[in-house]
PDB file of C-alpha atoms in Angstrom:
ATOM      1  CA  MET A 239     100.070  24.589 166.589  1.00 68.00           C
ATOM      2  CA  PRO A 240      96.629  22.944 166.205  1.00 75.00           C
ATOM      3  CA  ALA A 241      95.621  22.333 162.590  1.00 82.00           C
ATOM      4  CA  LYS A 242      92.436  24.402 162.832  1.00 82.00           C
ATOM      5  CA  MET A 243      94.334  27.350 164.271  1.00 80.00           C
ATOM      6  CA  LYS A 244      96.810  27.132 161.378  1.00 84.00           C
ATOM      7  CA  ILE A 245      93.927  27.279 158.931  1.00 86.00           C
ATOM      8  CA  ARG A 246      92.372  30.325 160.621  1.00 82.00           C
ATOM      9  CA  SER A 247      95.727  32.068 160.840  1.00 81.00           C
ATOM     10  CA  ALA A 248      96.582  31.567 157.177  1.00 84.00           C
ATOM     11  CA  TYR A 249      93.031  31.976 155.862  1.00 85.00           C
ATOM     12  CA  ALA A 250      93.260  35.584 154.682  1.00 83.00           C
ATOM     13  CA  THR A 251      96.302  34.783 152.518  1.00 86.00           C
ATOM     14  CA  LEU A 252      94.827  31.704 150.802  1.00 89.00           C
ATOM     15  CA  PRO A 253      93.695  31.693 147.145  1.00 90.00           C
ATOM     16  CA  SER A 254      90.002  31.059 146.524  1.00 91.00           C
ATOM     17  CA  ALA A 255      90.250  27.300 145.883  1.00 91.00           C
ATOM     18  CA  GLU A 256      92.205  26.715 149.090  1.00 92.00           C
ATOM     19  CA  LYS A 257      89.741  28.903 151.004  1.00 91.00           C
ATOM     20  CA  LYS A 258      86.959  26.582 149.873  1.00 93.00           C
ATOM     21  CA  VAL A 259      88.870  23.627 151.310  1.00 91.00           C
ATOM     22  CA  ALA A 260      89.541  25.574 154.508  1.00 91.00           C
ATOM     23  CA  ASP A 261      85.861  26.541 154.817  1.00 91.00           C
ATOM     24  CA  PHE A 262      84.750  22.950 154.422  1.00 92.00           C
ATOM     25  CA  ILE A 263      87.237  21.629 156.991  1.00 89.00           C
ATOM     26  CA  LEU A 264      86.478  24.331 159.554  1.00 88.00           C
ATOM     27  CA  GLU A 265      82.743  23.691 159.235  1.00 87.00           C
ATOM     28  CA  ASN A 266      83.063  19.893 159.128  1.00 87.00           C
ATOM     29  CA  SER A 267      86.291  19.131 160.964  1.00 81.00           C
ATOM     30  CA  ASP A 268      85.062  15.934 162.639  1.00 82.00           C
ATOM     31  CA  ARG A 269      83.741  14.578 159.339  1.00 86.00           C
ATOM     32  CA  ALA A 270      86.901  15.631 157.475  1.00 86.00           C
ATOM     33  CA  THR A 271      89.092  13.443 159.682  1.00 84.00           C
ATOM     34  CA  ARG A 272      87.266  10.393 158.270  1.00 85.00           C
ATOM     35  CA  MET A 273      87.417  11.419 154.600  1.00 87.00           C
ATOM     36  CA  VAL A 274      89.998  10.674 151.895  1.00 89.00           C
ATOM     37  CA  ILE A 275      91.498  13.484 149.862  1.00 91.00           C
ATOM     38  CA  ASN A 276      89.214  12.925 146.850  1.00 90.00           C
ATOM     39  CA  GLU A 277      86.109  13.164 149.045  1.00 91.00           C
ATOM     40  CA  ILE A 278      87.245  16.442 150.597  1.00 92.00           C
ATOM     41  CA  ALA A 279      88.071  17.894 147.178  1.00 92.00           C
ATOM     42  CA  GLU A 280      84.632  16.908 145.862  1.00 93.00           C
ATOM     43  CA  ALA A 281      82.822  18.208 148.939  1.00 92.00           C
ATOM     44  CA  ALA A 282      84.662  21.540 148.731  1.00 92.00           C
ATOM     45  CA  GLY A 283      84.149  21.783 144.965  1.00 93.00           C
ATOM     46  CA  VAL A 284      87.855  21.980 144.122  1.00 93.00           C
ATOM     47  CA  SER A 285      90.581  19.826 142.592  1.00 93.00           C
ATOM     48  CA  VAL A 286      92.625  17.300 144.576  1.00 91.00           C
ATOM     49  CA  PRO A 287      95.833  19.367 144.128  1.00 92.00           C
ATOM     50  CA  SER A 288      94.119  22.278 145.903  1.00 92.00           C
ATOM     51  CA  VAL A 289      93.697  20.136 149.013  1.00 92.00           C
ATOM     52  CA  THR A 290      97.341  19.062 148.827  1.00 91.00           C
ATOM     53  CA  ARG A 291      98.533  22.634 148.361  1.00 91.00           C
ATOM     54  CA  LEU A 292      96.612  23.772 151.444  1.00 91.00           C
ATOM     55  CA  ALA A 293      98.113  20.977 153.553  1.00 89.00           C
ATOM     56  CA  ARG A 294     101.651  21.853 152.446  1.00 89.00           C
ATOM     57  CA  LYS A 295     101.090  25.576 152.849  1.00 87.00           C
ATOM     58  CA  LEU A 296     100.156  24.905 156.476  1.00 87.00           C
ATOM     59  CA  GLY A 297     103.461  23.081 156.982  1.00 86.00           C
ATOM     60  CA  TYR A 298     102.406  19.449 156.560  1.00 88.00           C
ATOM     61  CA  SER A 299     104.183  16.946 154.318  1.00 85.00           C
ATOM     62  CA  GLY A 300     100.910  16.027 152.656  1.00 84.00           C
ATOM     63  CA  PHE A 301      97.213  15.393 153.142  1.00 86.00           C
ATOM     64  CA  LEU A 302      97.594  12.357 155.421  1.00 86.00           C
ATOM     65  CA  ASP A 303      99.903  14.249 157.762  1.00 85.00           C
ATOM     66  CA  PHE A 304      97.398  17.124 157.810  1.00 87.00           C
ATOM     67  CA  ARG A 305      94.445  14.796 158.505  1.00 86.00           C
ATOM     68  CA  VAL A 306      96.248  13.175 161.441  1.00 83.00           C
ATOM     69  CA  ALA A 307      96.999  16.622 162.925  1.00 83.00           C
ATOM     70  CA  LEU A 308      93.381  17.665 162.417  1.00 82.00           C
ATOM     71  CA  ALA A 309      92.105  14.519 164.148  1.00 79.00           C
ATOM     72  CA  SER A 310      94.405  15.029 167.125  1.00 73.00           C
ATOM     73  CA  GLY A 311      92.876  18.436 167.840  1.00 61.00           C
ATOM     74  CA  THR A 312      89.262  17.688 167.008  1.00 48.00           C
ATOM     75  CA  ALA A 313      88.093  15.735 170.032  1.00 41.00           C
ATOM     76  CA  THR A 314      88.512  18.517 172.590  1.00 42.00           C
ATOM     77  CA  MET A 315      87.423  21.376 170.366  1.00 38.00           C
ATOM     78  CA  GLU A 316      84.270  19.727 168.982  1.00 39.00           C
ATOM     79  CA  THR A 317      82.775  19.322 172.443  1.00 34.00           C
ATOM     80  CA  LYS A 318      82.441  23.096 172.682  1.00 44.00           C
ATOM     81  CA  LYS A 319      79.409  24.973 171.437  1.00 50.00           C
ATOM     82  CA  ASP A 320      79.581  26.536 167.985  1.00 58.00           C
ATOM     83  CA  THR A 321      80.573  30.148 168.631  1.00 67.00           C
ATOM     84  CA  ALA A 322      79.652  31.753 165.304  1.00 75.00           C
ATOM     85  CA  ILE A 323      77.643  34.863 166.139  1.00 79.00           C
ATOM     86  CA  LEU A 324      74.518  35.042 163.970  1.00 82.00           C
ATOM     87  CA  PRO A 325      72.253  38.046 163.255  1.00 83.00           C
ATOM     88  CA  GLU A 326      69.288  36.260 164.810  1.00 87.00           C
ATOM     89  CA  ASP A 327      71.102  35.476 168.079  1.00 84.00           C
ATOM     90  CA  SER A 328      69.694  36.990 171.256  1.00 88.00           C
ATOM     91  CA  ASP A 329      71.873  39.264 173.373  1.00 89.00           C
ATOM     92  CA  GLU A 330      72.186  36.483 175.957  1.00 87.00           C
ATOM     93  CA  THR A 331      73.405  34.087 173.263  1.00 85.00           C
ATOM     94  CA  VAL A 332      75.920  36.638 172.001  1.00 84.00           C
ATOM     95  CA  ILE A 333      77.312  36.970 175.534  1.00 85.00           C
ATOM     96  CA  GLU A 334      77.639  33.195 175.843  1.00 85.00           C
ATOM     97  CA  LYS A 335      79.239  32.801 172.410  1.00 83.00           C
ATOM     98  CA  THR A 336      81.644  35.681 172.998  1.00 83.00           C
ATOM     99  CA  TYR A 337      82.976  34.131 176.176  1.00 83.00           C
ATOM    100  CA  SER A 338      83.109  30.681 174.598  1.00 83.00           C
ATOM    101  CA  ALA A 339      84.972  31.982 171.538  1.00 82.00           C
ATOM    102  CA  THR A 340      87.457  33.835 173.720  1.00 84.00           C
ATOM    103  CA  ILE A 341      88.109  30.736 175.820  1.00 84.00           C
ATOM    104  CA  ASN A 342      88.615  28.661 172.674  1.00 82.00           C
ATOM    105  CA  ALA A 343      91.000  31.263 171.267  1.00 84.00           C
ATOM    106  CA  LEU A 344      93.007  31.366 174.487  1.00 87.00           C
ATOM    107  CA  GLU A 345      93.240  27.568 174.464  1.00 85.00           C
ATOM    108  CA  ASP A 346      94.382  27.560 170.830  1.00 84.00           C
ATOM    109  CA  THR A 347      97.007  30.197 171.591  1.00 88.00           C
ATOM    110  CA  TYR A 348      98.246  28.207 174.565  1.00 88.00           C
ATOM    111  CA  LYS A 349      98.515  25.011 172.493  1.00 85.00           C
ATOM    112  CA  ALA A 350     100.570  26.876 169.881  1.00 85.00           C
ATOM    113  CA  LEU A 351     102.821  28.604 172.414  1.00 91.00           C
ATOM    114  CA  ASP A 352     106.528  27.823 172.275  1.00 92.00           C
ATOM    115  CA  LYS A 353     107.139  27.885 176.022  1.00 94.00           C
ATOM    116  CA  GLU A 354     110.920  27.690 175.716  1.00 96.00           C
ATOM    117  CA  ALA A 355     110.907  30.686 173.378  1.00 96.00           C
ATOM    118  CA  MET A 356     108.706  32.679 175.780  1.00 97.00           C
ATOM    119  CA  ILE A 357     111.026  31.855 178.690  1.00 97.00           C
ATOM    120  CA  ALA A 358     114.095  32.829 176.670  1.00 97.00           C
ATOM    121  CA  LEU A 359     112.510  36.147 175.659  1.00 97.00           C
ATOM    122  CA  ALA A 360     111.586  36.920 179.274  1.00 97.00           C
ATOM    123  CA  HIS A 361     115.176  36.317 180.362  1.00 96.00           C
ATOM    124  CA  ALA A 362     116.425  38.534 177.519  1.00 96.00           C
ATOM    125  CA  ILE A 363     114.137  41.368 178.690  1.00 97.00           C
ATOM    126  CA  GLU A 364     115.203  40.939 182.295  1.00 95.00           C
ATOM    127  CA  THR A 365     118.877  41.483 181.359  1.00 94.00           C
ATOM    128  CA  ALA A 366     118.350  43.946 178.481  1.00 95.00           C
ATOM    129  CA  ASP A 367     119.963  47.368 178.313  1.00 95.00           C
ATOM    130  CA  ARG A 368     116.865  48.732 176.603  1.00 95.00           C
ATOM    131  CA  VAL A 369     113.516  47.317 175.466  1.00 96.00           C
ATOM    132  CA  PHE A 370     111.762  48.793 172.434  1.00 96.00           C
ATOM    133  CA  LEU A 371     108.051  48.069 171.913  1.00 95.00           C
ATOM    134  CA  CYS A 372     106.784  48.934 168.454  1.00 93.00           C
ATOM    135  CA  GLY A 373     103.263  48.915 167.037  1.00 87.00           C
ATOM    136  CA  ASN A 374     100.607  51.022 165.354  1.00 83.00           C
ATOM    137  CA  ALA A 375      96.970  51.907 166.129  1.00 79.00           C
ATOM    138  CA  SER A 376      95.515  49.640 168.838  1.00 78.00           C
ATOM    139  CA  SER A 377      98.770  47.666 168.949  1.00 87.00           C
ATOM    140  CA  ALA A 378     100.428  50.877 170.094  1.00 88.00           C
ATOM    141  CA  LEU A 379      98.114  50.907 173.111  1.00 89.00           C
ATOM    142  CA  LEU A 380      99.241  47.383 173.964  1.00 90.00           C
ATOM    143  CA  ALA A 381     102.866  48.463 173.602  1.00 92.00           C
ATOM    144  CA  GLU A 382     102.310  51.381 175.987  1.00 93.00           C
ATOM    145  CA  ASP A 383     100.680  49.108 178.556  1.00 93.00           C
ATOM    146  CA  VAL A 384     103.606  46.681 178.469  1.00 94.00           C
ATOM    147  CA  MET A 385     106.055  49.583 178.706  1.00 95.00           C
ATOM    148  CA  SER A 386     104.280  50.860 181.814  1.00 95.00           C
ATOM    149  CA  GLN A 387     104.484  47.439 183.435  1.00 95.00           C
ATOM    150  CA  LEU A 388     108.171  47.099 182.586  1.00 96.00           C
ATOM    151  CA  HIS A 389     108.867  50.550 184.043  1.00 95.00           C
ATOM    152  CA  THR A 390     107.279  49.356 187.285  1.00 94.00           C
ATOM    153  CA  LEU A 391     109.803  46.517 187.299  1.00 94.00           C
ATOM    154  CA  GLY A 392     112.683  48.954 186.805  1.00 94.00           C
ATOM    155  CA  ILE A 393     113.354  48.054 183.175  1.00 95.00           C
ATOM    156  CA  GLU A 394     114.275  50.762 180.671  1.00 95.00           C
ATOM    157  CA  ALA A 395     111.575  50.493 178.019  1.00 95.00           C
ATOM    158  CA  TYR A 396     110.426  52.698 175.148  1.00 94.00           C
ATOM    159  CA  VAL A 397     107.416  52.687 172.852  1.00 94.00           C
ATOM    160  CA  ILE A 398     107.927  53.614 169.205  1.00 91.00           C
ATOM    161  CA  THR A 399     104.723  54.096 167.231  1.00 86.00           C
ATOM    162  CA  ASP A 400     105.493  56.997 164.906  1.00 83.00           C
ATOM    163  CA  PRO A 401     106.914  55.986 161.486  1.00 81.00           C
ATOM    164  CA  THR A 402     109.440  58.844 161.606  1.00 83.00           C
ATOM    165  CA  ALA A 403     110.686  57.764 165.018  1.00 83.00           C
ATOM    166  CA  MET A 404     110.991  54.184 163.785  1.00 79.00           C
ATOM    167  CA  SER A 405     113.115  55.402 160.886  1.00 79.00           C
ATOM    168  CA  VAL A 406     115.399  57.256 163.295  1.00 81.00           C
ATOM    169  CA  TYR A 407     115.825  54.288 165.623  1.00 80.00           C
ATOM    170  CA  LYS A 408     116.584  51.965 162.716  1.00 79.00           C
ATOM    171  CA  ARG A 409     120.185  53.189 162.980  1.00 82.00           C
ATOM    172  CA  ARG A 410     120.398  52.940 166.789  1.00 88.00           C
ATOM    173  CA  PHE A 411     119.557  49.358 167.675  1.00 91.00           C
ATOM    174  CA  LYS A 412     122.471  47.432 169.162  1.00 93.00           C
ATOM    175  CA  ARG A 413     123.451  44.283 170.980  1.00 95.00           C
ATOM    176  CA  GLY A 414     121.852  44.242 174.425  1.00 95.00           C
ATOM    177  CA  ASP A 415     118.590  45.745 173.138  1.00 96.00           C
ATOM    178  CA  VAL A 416     115.328  43.831 172.867  1.00 97.00           C
ATOM    179  CA  PHE A 417     112.939  44.736 170.041  1.00 97.00           C
ATOM    180  CA  ILE A 418     109.299  43.653 170.355  1.00 97.00           C
ATOM    181  CA  GLY A 419     106.978  44.189 167.410  1.00 95.00           C
ATOM    182  CA  ILE A 420     103.219  43.974 167.948  1.00 94.00           C
ATOM    183  CA  SER A 421     100.843  43.756 164.987  1.00 90.00           C
ATOM    184  CA  ARG A 422      97.605  41.953 164.215  1.00 82.00           C
ATOM    185  CA  THR A 423      98.324  41.529 160.501  1.00 81.00           C
ATOM    186  CA  GLY A 424     102.117  41.663 160.538  1.00 82.00           C
ATOM    187  CA  ARG A 425     102.024  43.535 157.232  1.00 83.00           C
ATOM    188  CA  ASN A 426     103.037  47.010 158.348  1.00 86.00           C
ATOM    189  CA  LYS A 427     105.983  47.914 156.116  1.00 88.00           C
ATOM    190  CA  VAL A 428     107.582  50.421 158.500  1.00 87.00           C
ATOM    191  CA  LEU A 429     107.321  48.025 161.435  1.00 90.00           C
ATOM    192  CA  ASN A 430     108.848  45.162 159.438  1.00 91.00           C
ATOM    193  CA  GLU A 431     111.691  47.426 158.301  1.00 91.00           C
ATOM    194  CA  ALA A 432     112.346  48.387 161.927  1.00 91.00           C
ATOM    195  CA  LEU A 433     112.400  44.686 162.831  1.00 94.00           C
ATOM    196  CA  ARG A 434     114.984  43.990 160.120  1.00 94.00           C
ATOM    197  CA  ALA A 435     117.083  46.938 161.302  1.00 93.00           C
ATOM    198  CA  ALA A 436     116.955  45.699 164.895  1.00 94.00           C
ATOM    199  CA  LYS A 437     118.007  42.249 163.699  1.00 94.00           C
ATOM    200  CA  MET A 438     120.933  43.732 161.752  1.00 93.00           C
ATOM    201  CA  GLY A 439     121.924  45.717 164.848  1.00 93.00           C
ATOM    202  CA  CYS A 440     122.184  42.433 166.798  1.00 94.00           C
ATOM    203  CA  ALA A 441     119.227  43.219 169.066  1.00 95.00           C
ATOM    204  CA  THR A 442     117.136  40.325 170.326  1.00 97.00           C
ATOM    205  CA  CYS A 443     113.975  40.446 168.210  1.00 97.00           C
ATOM    206  CA  ALA A 444     110.475  39.209 169.030  1.00 97.00           C
ATOM    207  CA  PHE A 445     107.186  39.626 167.201  1.00 96.00           C
ATOM    208  CA  PHE A 446     103.580  39.069 168.289  1.00 95.00           C
ATOM    209  CA  CYS A 447     101.042  38.619 165.502  1.00 90.00           C
ATOM    210  CA  ASN A 448      97.714  37.019 164.521  1.00 86.00           C
ATOM    211  CA  TYR A 449      98.956  35.613 161.198  1.00 85.00           C
ATOM    212  CA  ILE A 450     101.309  32.649 161.037  1.00 83.00           C
ATOM    213  CA  ASN A 451     102.494  33.611 157.527  1.00 84.00           C
ATOM    214  CA  ALA A 452     103.543  37.140 158.505  1.00 88.00           C
ATOM    215  CA  PRO A 453     106.982  38.154 157.121  1.00 90.00           C
ATOM    216  CA  ALA A 454     108.206  38.664 160.694  1.00 92.00           C
ATOM    217  CA  ALA A 455     108.035  34.902 161.263  1.00 90.00           C
ATOM    218  CA  GLN A 456     111.118  34.535 159.064  1.00 92.00           C
ATOM    219  CA  ILE A 457     113.014  37.449 160.637  1.00 94.00           C
ATOM    220  CA  ALA A 458     112.413  37.552 164.385  1.00 95.00           C
ATOM    221  CA  ASP A 459     114.321  35.416 166.873  1.00 96.00           C
ATOM    222  CA  PHE A 460     111.006  34.740 168.618  1.00 96.00           C
ATOM    223  CA  PHE A 461     107.677  34.719 166.776  1.00 95.00           C
ATOM    224  CA  PHE A 462     104.406  34.240 168.668  1.00 94.00           C
ATOM    225  CA  CYS A 463     101.144  33.705 166.813  1.00 89.00           C
ATOM    226  CA  THR A 464      97.877  34.308 168.641  1.00 88.00           C
ATOM    227  CA  SER A 465      94.503  32.865 167.683  1.00 82.00           C
ATOM    228  CA  ARG A 466      92.227  35.152 165.681  1.00 73.00           C
ATOM    229  CA  LEU A 467      88.559  35.881 166.358  1.00 69.00           C
ATOM    230  CA  ASP A 468      87.087  36.650 162.943  1.00 63.00           C
ATOM    231  CA  ASP A 469      83.492  36.926 164.151  1.00 59.00           C
ATOM    232  CA  PHE A 470      84.509  39.829 166.345  1.00 67.00           C
ATOM    233  CA  LYS A 471      86.196  41.517 163.386  1.00 65.00           C
ATOM    234  CA  THR A 472      83.005  41.221 161.351  1.00 68.00           C
ATOM    235  CA  ILE A 473      81.007  42.941 164.085  1.00 72.00           C
ATOM    236  CA  MET A 474      83.526  45.466 165.408  1.00 70.00           C
ATOM    237  CA  GLY A 475      85.491  46.211 162.227  1.00 66.00           C
ATOM    238  CA  ARG A 476      88.692  44.846 163.757  1.00 67.00           C
ATOM    239  CA  GLU A 477      89.874  41.815 165.667  1.00 65.00           C
ATOM    240  CA  THR A 478      89.975  41.917 169.442  1.00 69.00           C
ATOM    241  CA  ASN A 479      93.230  41.966 171.364  1.00 77.00           C
ATOM    242  CA  SER A 480      92.195  39.445 174.035  1.00 84.00           C
ATOM    243  CA  THR A 481      94.605  36.669 173.062  1.00 88.00           C
ATOM    244  CA  MET A 482      97.514  39.031 172.483  1.00 90.00           C
ATOM    245  CA  ILE A 483      96.864  40.780 175.796  1.00 91.00           C
ATOM    246  CA  SER A 484      97.023  37.437 177.604  1.00 92.00           C
ATOM    247  CA  LEU A 485     100.285  36.490 175.898  1.00 94.00           C
ATOM    248  CA  LEU A 486     101.957  39.823 176.656  1.00 95.00           C
ATOM    249  CA  ASN A 487     100.732  39.647 180.257  1.00 95.00           C
ATOM    250  CA  LEU A 488     102.329  36.218 180.516  1.00 96.00           C
ATOM    251  CA  LEU A 489     105.607  37.679 179.266  1.00 96.00           C
ATOM    252  CA  VAL A 490     105.577  40.445 181.885  1.00 96.00           C
ATOM    253  CA  ILE A 491     104.714  37.964 184.649  1.00 96.00           C
ATOM    254  CA  LEU A 492     107.731  35.839 183.747  1.00 96.00           C
ATOM    255  CA  VAL A 493     110.009  38.886 183.686  1.00 96.00           C
ATOM    256  CA  ALA A 494     108.688  40.048 187.078  1.00 95.00           C
ATOM    257  CA  ARG A 495     109.238  36.584 188.508  1.00 94.00           C
ATOM    258  CA  TYR A 496     112.868  36.467 187.372  1.00 93.00           C
ATOM    259  CA  ILE A 497     113.565  39.929 188.780  1.00 92.00           C
ATOM    260  CA  LYS A 498     111.997  38.984 192.105  1.00 89.00           C
ATOM    261  CA  GLN A 499     114.058  35.790 192.272  1.00 87.00           C
ATOM    262  CA  LYS A 500     117.272  37.766 191.763  1.00 80.00           C
ATOM    263  CA  LYS A 501     116.405  40.013 194.705  1.00 72.00           C
ATOM    264  CA  VAL A 502     115.914  37.109 197.138  1.00 61.00           C
ATOM    265  CA  PRO A 503     119.092  36.518 199.207  1.00 59.00           C
ATOM    266  CA  ASP A 504     120.777  33.189 198.469  1.00 55.00           C
ATOM    267  CA  SER A 505     120.493  32.263 202.166  1.00 52.00           C
ATOM    268  CA  ILE A 506     116.701  32.023 201.999  1.00 51.00           C
ATOM    269  CA  LYS A 507     116.252  30.655 198.510  1.00 48.00           C
TER     270      LYS A 507
END
């Protein structure tokens, strides 16, 4: 996963000192790749250990490892226009920035995608006895859309969005089932409990989320983190689903492809 995407994904969970480091790096990523740890700490107004803690929290062995990862992802991203939407922007500029931000987010999500895990999940769905899609609020709408597409492919799929229904199904998951949790924050207690129950019932478990540090990352067999669009959340009151929609569409396309391949006679393969 690109270093800047890791920062954005973990940002909401960072303490204030580490957020200052994250803010500085996100705003000055090209410059940061040429700075030593003391310079970054001074520029961000924090202690050197705060920079080290951020690097390790993001999964790097230390600051140097983090700086190398940041440099490797800077060249392609810095060529794109700054997409921060400002109050003084014209409507035309907002349109341009919105598309640019979405493209950047899709690229970040693609770079972070574990392709082997996505392929394995698609095969698990193709051969599953039942597929359960679980989510709340707008994530429930995504779950229903995926369920509809899976029904078209002839796959037995269910959407569980009600907390009471989730509690009931916690005792019914079994081997041969596939559980897919969908959540922007990954912090829904009922959804995480259902995930744990599905795991205990030997179901294949997957989780789609916008936060890399979500508890589900340590529970699910397959965890997919999508890039967040914080500017959109500031304006709309919630993050958009564009990156998660694209990832779930990819999953359905793979499943459809495998089903179609099975239906082709061996003589013409």
